[in-house]
PDB file of C-alpha atoms in Angstrom:
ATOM      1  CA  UNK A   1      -4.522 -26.985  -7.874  1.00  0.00           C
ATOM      2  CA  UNK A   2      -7.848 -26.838  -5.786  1.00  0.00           C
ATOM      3  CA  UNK A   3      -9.576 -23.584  -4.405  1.00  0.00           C
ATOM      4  CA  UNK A   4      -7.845 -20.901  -6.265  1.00  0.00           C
ATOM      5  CA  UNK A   5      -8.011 -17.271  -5.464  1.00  0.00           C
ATOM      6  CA  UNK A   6     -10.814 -15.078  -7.647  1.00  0.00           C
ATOM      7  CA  UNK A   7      -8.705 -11.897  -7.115  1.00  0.00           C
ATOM      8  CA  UNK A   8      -5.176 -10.142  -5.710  1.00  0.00           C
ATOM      9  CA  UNK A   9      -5.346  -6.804  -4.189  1.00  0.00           C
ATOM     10  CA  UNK A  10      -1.687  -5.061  -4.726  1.00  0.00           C
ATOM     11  CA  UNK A  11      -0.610  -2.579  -2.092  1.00  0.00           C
ATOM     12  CA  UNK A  12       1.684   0.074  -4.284  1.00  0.00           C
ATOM     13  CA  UNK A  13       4.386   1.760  -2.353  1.00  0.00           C
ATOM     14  CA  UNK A  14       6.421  -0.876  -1.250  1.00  0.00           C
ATOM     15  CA  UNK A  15       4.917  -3.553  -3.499  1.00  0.00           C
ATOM     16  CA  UNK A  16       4.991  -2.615  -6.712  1.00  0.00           C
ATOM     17  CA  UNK A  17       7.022   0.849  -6.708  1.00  0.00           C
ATOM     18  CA  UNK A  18       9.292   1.812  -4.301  1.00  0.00           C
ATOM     19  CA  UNK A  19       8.125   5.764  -3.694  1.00  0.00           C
ATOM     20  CA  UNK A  20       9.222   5.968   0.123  1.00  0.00           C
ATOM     21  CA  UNK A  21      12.264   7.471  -0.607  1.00  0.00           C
ATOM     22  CA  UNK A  22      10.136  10.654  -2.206  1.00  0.00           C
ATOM     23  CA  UNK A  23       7.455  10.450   0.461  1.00  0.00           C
ATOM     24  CA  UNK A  24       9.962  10.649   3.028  1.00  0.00           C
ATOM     25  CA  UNK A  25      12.377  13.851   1.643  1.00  0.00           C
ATOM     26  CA  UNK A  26       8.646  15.260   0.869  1.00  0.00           C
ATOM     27  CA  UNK A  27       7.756  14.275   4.391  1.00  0.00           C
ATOM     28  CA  UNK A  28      10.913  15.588   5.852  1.00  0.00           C
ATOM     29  CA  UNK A  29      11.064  19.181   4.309  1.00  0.00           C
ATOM     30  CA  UNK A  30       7.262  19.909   5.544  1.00  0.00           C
ATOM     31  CA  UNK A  31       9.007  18.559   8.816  1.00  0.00           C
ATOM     32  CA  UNK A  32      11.815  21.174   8.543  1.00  0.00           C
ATOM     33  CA  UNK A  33       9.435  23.851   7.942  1.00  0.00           C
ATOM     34  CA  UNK A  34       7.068  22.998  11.319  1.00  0.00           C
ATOM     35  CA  UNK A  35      10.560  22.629  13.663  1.00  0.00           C
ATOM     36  CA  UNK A  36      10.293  18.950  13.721  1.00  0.00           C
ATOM     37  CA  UNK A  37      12.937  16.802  12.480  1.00  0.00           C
ATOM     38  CA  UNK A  38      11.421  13.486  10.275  1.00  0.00           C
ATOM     39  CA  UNK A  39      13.566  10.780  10.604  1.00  0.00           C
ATOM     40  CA  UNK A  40      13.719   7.031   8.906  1.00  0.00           C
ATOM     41  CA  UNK A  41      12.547   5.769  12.402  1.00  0.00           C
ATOM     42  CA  UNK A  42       9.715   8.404  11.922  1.00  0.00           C
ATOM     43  CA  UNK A  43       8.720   7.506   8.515  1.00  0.00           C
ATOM     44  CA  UNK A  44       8.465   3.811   8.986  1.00  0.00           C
ATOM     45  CA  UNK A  45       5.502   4.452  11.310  1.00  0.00           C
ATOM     46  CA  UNK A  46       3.566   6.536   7.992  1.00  0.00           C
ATOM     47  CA  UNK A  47       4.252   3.370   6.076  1.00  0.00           C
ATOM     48  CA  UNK A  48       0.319   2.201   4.768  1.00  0.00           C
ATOM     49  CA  UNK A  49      -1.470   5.284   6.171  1.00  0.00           C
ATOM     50  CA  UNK A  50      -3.188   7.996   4.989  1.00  0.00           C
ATOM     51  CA  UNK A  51      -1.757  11.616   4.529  1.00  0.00           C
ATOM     52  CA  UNK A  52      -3.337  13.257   6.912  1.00  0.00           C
ATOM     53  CA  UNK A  53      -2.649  10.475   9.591  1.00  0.00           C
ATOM     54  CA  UNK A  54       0.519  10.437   8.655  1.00  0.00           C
ATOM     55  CA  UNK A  55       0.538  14.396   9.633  1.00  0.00           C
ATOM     56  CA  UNK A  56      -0.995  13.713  12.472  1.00  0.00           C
ATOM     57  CA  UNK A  57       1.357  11.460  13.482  1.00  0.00           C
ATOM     58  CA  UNK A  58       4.279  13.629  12.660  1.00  0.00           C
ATOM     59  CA  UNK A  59       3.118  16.515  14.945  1.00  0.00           C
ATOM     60  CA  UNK A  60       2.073  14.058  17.521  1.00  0.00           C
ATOM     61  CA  UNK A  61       5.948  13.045  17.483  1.00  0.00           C
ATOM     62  CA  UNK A  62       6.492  16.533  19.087  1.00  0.00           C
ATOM     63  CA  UNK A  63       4.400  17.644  22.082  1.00  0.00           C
ATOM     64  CA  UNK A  64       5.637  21.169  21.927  1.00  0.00           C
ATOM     65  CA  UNK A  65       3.461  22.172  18.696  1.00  0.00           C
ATOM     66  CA  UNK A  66       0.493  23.602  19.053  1.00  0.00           C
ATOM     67  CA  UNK A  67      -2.585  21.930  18.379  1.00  0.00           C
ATOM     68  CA  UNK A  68      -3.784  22.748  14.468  1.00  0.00           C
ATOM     69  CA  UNK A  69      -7.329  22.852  13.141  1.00  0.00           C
ATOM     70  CA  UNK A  70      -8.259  20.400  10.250  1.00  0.00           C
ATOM     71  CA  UNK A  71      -8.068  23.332   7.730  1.00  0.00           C
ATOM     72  CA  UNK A  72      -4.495  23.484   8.168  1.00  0.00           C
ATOM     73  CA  UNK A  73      -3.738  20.213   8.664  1.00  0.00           C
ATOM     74  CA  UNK A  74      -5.462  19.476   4.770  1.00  0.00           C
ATOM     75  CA  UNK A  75      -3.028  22.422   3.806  1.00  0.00           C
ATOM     76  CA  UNK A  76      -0.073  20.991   5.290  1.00  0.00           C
ATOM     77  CA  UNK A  77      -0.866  17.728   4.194  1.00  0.00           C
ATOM     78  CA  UNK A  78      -1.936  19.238   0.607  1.00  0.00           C
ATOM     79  CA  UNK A  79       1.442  20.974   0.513  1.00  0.00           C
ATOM     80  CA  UNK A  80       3.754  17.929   1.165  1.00  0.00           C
ATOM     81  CA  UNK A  81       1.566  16.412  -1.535  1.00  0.00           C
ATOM     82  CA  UNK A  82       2.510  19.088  -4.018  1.00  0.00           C
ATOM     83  CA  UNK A  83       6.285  18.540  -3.458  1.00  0.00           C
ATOM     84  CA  UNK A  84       6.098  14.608  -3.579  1.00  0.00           C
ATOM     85  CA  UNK A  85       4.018  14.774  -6.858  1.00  0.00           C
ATOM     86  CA  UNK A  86       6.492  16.600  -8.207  1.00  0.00           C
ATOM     87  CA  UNK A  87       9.309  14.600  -6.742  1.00  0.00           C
ATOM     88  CA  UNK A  88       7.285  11.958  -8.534  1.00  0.00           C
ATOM     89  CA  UNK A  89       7.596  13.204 -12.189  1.00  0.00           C
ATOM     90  CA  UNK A  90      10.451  10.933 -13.377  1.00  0.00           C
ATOM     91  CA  UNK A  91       9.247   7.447 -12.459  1.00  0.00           C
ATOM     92  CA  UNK A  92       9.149   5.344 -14.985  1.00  0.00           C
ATOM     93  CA  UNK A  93       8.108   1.505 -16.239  1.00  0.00           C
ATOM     94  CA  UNK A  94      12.259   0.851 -14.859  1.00  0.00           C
ATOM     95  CA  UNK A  95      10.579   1.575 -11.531  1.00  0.00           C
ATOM     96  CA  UNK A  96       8.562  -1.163 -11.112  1.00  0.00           C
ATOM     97  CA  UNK A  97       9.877  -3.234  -8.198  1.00  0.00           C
ATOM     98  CA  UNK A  98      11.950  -7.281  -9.286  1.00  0.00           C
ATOM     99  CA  UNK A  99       9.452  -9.774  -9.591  1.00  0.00           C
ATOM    100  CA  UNK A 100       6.160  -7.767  -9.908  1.00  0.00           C
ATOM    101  CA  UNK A 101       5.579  -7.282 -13.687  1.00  0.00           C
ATOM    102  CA  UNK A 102       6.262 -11.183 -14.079  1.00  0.00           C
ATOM    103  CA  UNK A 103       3.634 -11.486 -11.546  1.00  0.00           C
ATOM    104  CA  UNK A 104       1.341 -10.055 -12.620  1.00  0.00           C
ATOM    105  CA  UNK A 105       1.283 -10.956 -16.318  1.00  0.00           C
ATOM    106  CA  UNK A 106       1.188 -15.237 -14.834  1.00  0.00           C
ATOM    107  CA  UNK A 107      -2.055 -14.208 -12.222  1.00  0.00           C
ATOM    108  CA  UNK A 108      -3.709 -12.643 -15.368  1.00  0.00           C
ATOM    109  CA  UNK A 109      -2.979 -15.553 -17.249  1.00  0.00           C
ATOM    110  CA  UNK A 110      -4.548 -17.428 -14.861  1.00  0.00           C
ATOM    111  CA  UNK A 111      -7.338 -15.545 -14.688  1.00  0.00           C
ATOM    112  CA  UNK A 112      -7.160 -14.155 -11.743  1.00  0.00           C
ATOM    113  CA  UNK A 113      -8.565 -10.314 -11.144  1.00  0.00           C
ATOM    114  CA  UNK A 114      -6.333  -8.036  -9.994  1.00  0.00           C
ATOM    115  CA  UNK A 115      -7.035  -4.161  -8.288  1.00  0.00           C
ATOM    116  CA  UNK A 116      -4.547  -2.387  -6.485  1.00  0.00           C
ATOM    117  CA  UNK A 117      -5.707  -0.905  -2.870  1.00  0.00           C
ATOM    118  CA  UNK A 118      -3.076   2.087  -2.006  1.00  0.00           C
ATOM    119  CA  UNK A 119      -3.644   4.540   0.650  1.00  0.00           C
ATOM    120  CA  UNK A 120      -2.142   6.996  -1.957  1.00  0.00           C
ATOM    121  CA  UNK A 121      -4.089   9.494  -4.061  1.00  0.00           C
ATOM    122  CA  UNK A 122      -1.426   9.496  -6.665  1.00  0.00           C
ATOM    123  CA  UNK A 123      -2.352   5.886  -7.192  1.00  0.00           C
ATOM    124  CA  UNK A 124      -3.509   6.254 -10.545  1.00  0.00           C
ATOM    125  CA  UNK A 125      -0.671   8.932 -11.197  1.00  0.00           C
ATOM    126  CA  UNK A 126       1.896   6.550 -10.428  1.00  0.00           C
ATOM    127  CA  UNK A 127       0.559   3.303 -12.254  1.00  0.00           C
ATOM    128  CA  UNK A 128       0.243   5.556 -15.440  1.00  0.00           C
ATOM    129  CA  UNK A 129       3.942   6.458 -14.784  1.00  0.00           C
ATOM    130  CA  UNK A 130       4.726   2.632 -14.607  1.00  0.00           C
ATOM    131  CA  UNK A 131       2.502   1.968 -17.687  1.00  0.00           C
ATOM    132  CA  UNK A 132       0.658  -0.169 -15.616  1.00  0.00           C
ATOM    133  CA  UNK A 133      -2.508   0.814 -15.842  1.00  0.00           C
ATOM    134  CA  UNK A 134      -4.370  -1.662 -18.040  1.00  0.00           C
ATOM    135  CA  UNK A 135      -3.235  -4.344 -16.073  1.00  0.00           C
ATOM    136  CA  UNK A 136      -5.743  -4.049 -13.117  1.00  0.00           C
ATOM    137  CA  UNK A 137      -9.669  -4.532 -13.274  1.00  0.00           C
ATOM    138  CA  UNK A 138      -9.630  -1.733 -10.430  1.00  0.00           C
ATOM    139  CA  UNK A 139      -7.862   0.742  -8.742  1.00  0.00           C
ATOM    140  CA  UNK A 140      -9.569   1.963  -5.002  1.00  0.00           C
ATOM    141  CA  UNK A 141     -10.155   5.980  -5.202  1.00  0.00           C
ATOM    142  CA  UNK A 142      -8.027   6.806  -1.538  1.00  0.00           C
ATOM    143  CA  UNK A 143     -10.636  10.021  -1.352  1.00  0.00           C
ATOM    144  CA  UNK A 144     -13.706   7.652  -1.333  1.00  0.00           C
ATOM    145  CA  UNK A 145     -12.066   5.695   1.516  1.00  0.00           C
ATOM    146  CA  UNK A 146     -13.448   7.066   5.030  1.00  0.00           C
ATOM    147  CA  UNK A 147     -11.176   5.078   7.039  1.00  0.00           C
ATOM    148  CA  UNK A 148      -7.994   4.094   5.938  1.00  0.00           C
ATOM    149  CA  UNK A 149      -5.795   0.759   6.860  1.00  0.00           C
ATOM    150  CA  UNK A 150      -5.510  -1.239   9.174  1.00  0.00           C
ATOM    151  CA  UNK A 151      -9.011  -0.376   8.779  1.00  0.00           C
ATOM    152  CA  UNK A 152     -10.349  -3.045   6.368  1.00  0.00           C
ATOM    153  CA  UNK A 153     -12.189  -1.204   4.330  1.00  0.00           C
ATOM    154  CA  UNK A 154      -9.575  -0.200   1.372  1.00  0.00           C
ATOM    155  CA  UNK A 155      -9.289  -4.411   0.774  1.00  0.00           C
ATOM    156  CA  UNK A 156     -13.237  -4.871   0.911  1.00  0.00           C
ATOM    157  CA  UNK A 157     -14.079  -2.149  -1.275  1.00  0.00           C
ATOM    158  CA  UNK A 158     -11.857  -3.953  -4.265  1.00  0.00           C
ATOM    159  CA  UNK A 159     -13.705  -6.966  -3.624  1.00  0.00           C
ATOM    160  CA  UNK A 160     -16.774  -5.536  -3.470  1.00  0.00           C
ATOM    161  CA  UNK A 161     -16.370  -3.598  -6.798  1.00  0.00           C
ATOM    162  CA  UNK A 162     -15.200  -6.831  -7.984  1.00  0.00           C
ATOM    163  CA  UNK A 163     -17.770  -9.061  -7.043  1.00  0.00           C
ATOM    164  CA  UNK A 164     -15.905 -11.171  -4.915  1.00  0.00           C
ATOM    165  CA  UNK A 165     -15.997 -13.073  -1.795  1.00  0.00           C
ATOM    166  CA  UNK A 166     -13.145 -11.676   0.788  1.00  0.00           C
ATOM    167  CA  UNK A 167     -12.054 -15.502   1.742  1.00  0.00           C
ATOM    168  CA  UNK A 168     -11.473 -15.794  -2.077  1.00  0.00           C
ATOM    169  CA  UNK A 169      -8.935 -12.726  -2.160  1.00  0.00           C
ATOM    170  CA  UNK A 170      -5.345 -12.552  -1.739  1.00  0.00           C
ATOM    171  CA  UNK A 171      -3.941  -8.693  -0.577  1.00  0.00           C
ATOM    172  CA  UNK A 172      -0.091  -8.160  -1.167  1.00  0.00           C
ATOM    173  CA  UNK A 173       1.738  -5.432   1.190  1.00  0.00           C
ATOM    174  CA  UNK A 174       4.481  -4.425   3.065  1.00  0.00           C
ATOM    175  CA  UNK A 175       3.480  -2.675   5.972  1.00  0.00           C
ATOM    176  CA  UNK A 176       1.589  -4.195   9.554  1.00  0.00           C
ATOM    177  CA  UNK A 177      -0.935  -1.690   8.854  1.00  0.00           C
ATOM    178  CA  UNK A 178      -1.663  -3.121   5.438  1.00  0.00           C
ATOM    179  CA  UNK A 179      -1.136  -6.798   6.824  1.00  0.00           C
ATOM    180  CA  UNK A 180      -3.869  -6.080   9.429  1.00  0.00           C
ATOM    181  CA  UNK A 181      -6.192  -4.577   7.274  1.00  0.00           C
ATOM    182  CA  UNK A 182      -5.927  -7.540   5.203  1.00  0.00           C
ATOM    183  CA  UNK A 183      -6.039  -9.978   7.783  1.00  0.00           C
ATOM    184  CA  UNK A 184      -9.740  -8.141   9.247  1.00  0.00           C
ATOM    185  CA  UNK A 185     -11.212  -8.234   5.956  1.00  0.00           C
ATOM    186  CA  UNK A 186     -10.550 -12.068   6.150  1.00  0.00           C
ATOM    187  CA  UNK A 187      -8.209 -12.607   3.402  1.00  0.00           C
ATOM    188  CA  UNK A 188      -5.657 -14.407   2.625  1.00  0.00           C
ATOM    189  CA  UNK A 189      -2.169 -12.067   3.497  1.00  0.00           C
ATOM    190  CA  UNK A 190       1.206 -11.980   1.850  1.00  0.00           C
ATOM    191  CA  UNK A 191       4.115  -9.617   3.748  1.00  0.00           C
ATOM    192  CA  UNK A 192       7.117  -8.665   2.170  1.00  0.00           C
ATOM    193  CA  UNK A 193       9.973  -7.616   4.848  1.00  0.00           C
ATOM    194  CA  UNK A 194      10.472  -8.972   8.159  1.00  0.00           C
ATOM    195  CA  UNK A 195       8.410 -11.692  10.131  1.00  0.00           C
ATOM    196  CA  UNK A 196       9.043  -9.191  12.987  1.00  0.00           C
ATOM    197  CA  UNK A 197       7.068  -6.196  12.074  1.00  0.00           C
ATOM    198  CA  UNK A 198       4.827  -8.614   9.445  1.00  0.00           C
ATOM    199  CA  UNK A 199       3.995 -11.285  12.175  1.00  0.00           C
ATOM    200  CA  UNK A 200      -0.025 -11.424  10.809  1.00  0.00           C
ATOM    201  CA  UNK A 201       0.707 -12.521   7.374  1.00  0.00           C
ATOM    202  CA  UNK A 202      -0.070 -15.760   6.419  1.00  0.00           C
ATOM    203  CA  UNK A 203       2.546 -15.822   3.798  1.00  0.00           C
ATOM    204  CA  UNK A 204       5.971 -14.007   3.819  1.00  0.00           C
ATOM    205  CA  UNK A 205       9.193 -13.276   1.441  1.00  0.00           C
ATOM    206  CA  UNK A 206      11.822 -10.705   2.297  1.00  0.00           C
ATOM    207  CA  UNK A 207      11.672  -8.860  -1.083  1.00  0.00           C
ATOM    208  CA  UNK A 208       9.133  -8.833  -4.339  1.00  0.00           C
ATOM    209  CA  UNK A 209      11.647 -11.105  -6.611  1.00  0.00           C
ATOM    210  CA  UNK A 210      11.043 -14.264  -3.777  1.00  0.00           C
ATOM    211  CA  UNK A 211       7.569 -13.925  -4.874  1.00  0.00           C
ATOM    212  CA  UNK A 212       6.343 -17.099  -6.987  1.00  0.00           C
ATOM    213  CA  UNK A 213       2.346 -17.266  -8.306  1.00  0.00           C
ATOM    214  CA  UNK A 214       2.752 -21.060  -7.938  1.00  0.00           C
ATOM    215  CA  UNK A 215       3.894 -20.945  -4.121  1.00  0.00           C
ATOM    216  CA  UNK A 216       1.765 -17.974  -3.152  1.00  0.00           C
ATOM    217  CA  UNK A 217      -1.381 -20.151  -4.416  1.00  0.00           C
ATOM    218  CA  UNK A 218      -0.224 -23.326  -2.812  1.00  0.00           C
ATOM    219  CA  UNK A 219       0.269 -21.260   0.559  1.00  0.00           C
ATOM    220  CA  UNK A 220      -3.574 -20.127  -0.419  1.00  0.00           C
ATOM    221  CA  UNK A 221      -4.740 -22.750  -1.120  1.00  0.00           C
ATOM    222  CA  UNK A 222      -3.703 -24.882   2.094  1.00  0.00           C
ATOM    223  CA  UNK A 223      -4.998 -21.937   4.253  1.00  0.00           C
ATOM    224  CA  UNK A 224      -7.885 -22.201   2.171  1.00  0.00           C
ATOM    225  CA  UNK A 225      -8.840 -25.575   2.969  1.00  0.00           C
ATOM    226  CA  UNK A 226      -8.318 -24.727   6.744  1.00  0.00           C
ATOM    227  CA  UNK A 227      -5.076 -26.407   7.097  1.00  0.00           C
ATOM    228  CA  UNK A 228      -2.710 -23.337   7.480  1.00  0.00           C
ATOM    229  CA  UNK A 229      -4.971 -21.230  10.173  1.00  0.00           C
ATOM    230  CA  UNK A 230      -3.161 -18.868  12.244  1.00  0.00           C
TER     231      UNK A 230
END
């Protein structure tokens, strides 16, 4: 097969863990405590974004609080953080989602590079929880990033670090924010969930075990070679 990728960025929550449950009980006892009730409809919308944005938009979700300054916004957001790293504690290599291990092991076979670009902090936390931390040539440090997705800069900074071109990358995620950020860094995008909230991706399974290296760098490969443009 012609024109294959030179690296795959890997979103985490969502792609290769599933930690949403503990973001959102973290999420919704900070909620409790401000008077504002965090909902699943709520915490879809913090999918792919940064903590404090995600703060920001859960007090934006009630226009009767007051309006906070930015140190107590990083406490807030500091003190959700504390209860979701602990939430956090028993994840384990069982954790990692259907599909992904197997997925990994064939693309570094191949040898493809491989980073993972999380708007989490925990990042490295979680991929030493999941034993997975060998298998990627670079993990993006969240603090370094000034603005997160669907600002591209999370995808381009893997790249950068690993030396190489953005049309030659593949990013893996699960949330529009994510699927944007990959799509204005000019890569090549693979959704997993719904073609309705994942409309930008240029590739698209419903769950991490539909993934397949050989389709995904087919699907690549034709968009590649300017043949499956959006």
């Amino acid at each position: 097969m012609s024109n294959l990728p030179k690296a795959v960025i890997f979103d985490l929550d969502g792609v290769i863990t599933d930690t949403a449950e503990f973001h959102f009980l973290a999420w919704k006892q900070l909620g409790e405590e401000l008077g504002i009730e965090v909902d699943r409809a709520l915490n879809e919308q913090l999918k792919g974004v940064s903590r404090l944005q995600s703060l920001e938009r859960i007090i934006a979700s009630s226009p009767k609080q007051p309006v906070r300054p930015i140190d107590e916004l990083e406490r807030l957001a500091a003190k959700k953080n504390t209860h979701y790293t602990w939430l956090i504690q028993s994840i384990s290599p069982n954790d990692i989602l259907p599909g992904i291990d197997t997925l990994i092991k064939e693309l570094r076979a191949a040898s493809i590079k491989l980073a993972v670009g999380s708007a989490s902090k925990n990042a490295p936390f979680v991929l030493e929880r999941l034993e997975l931390t060998g298998a990627f040539d670079y993990i993006v440090d969240a603090s370094n990033i000034r603005h997160g997705k669907p600002d591209p800069e999370t995808f381009t900074d893997a790249a950068d670090y690993l030396k190489v071109p953005y049309k030659a990358c593949i990013g893996i995620e699960d949330s529009a924010a994510g699927i944007e950020a990959i799509k204005r860094a000019g890569m090549f995008a693979v959704g997993i969930g719904s073609a309705e909230s994942l409309h930008q991706a240029d590739y698209l399974v419903r769950a991490t075990d539909n993934l397949r290296m050989s389709t995904i760098l087919e699907a690549y490969s034709q968009w590649s070679n300017g043949t499956c443009l959006d």
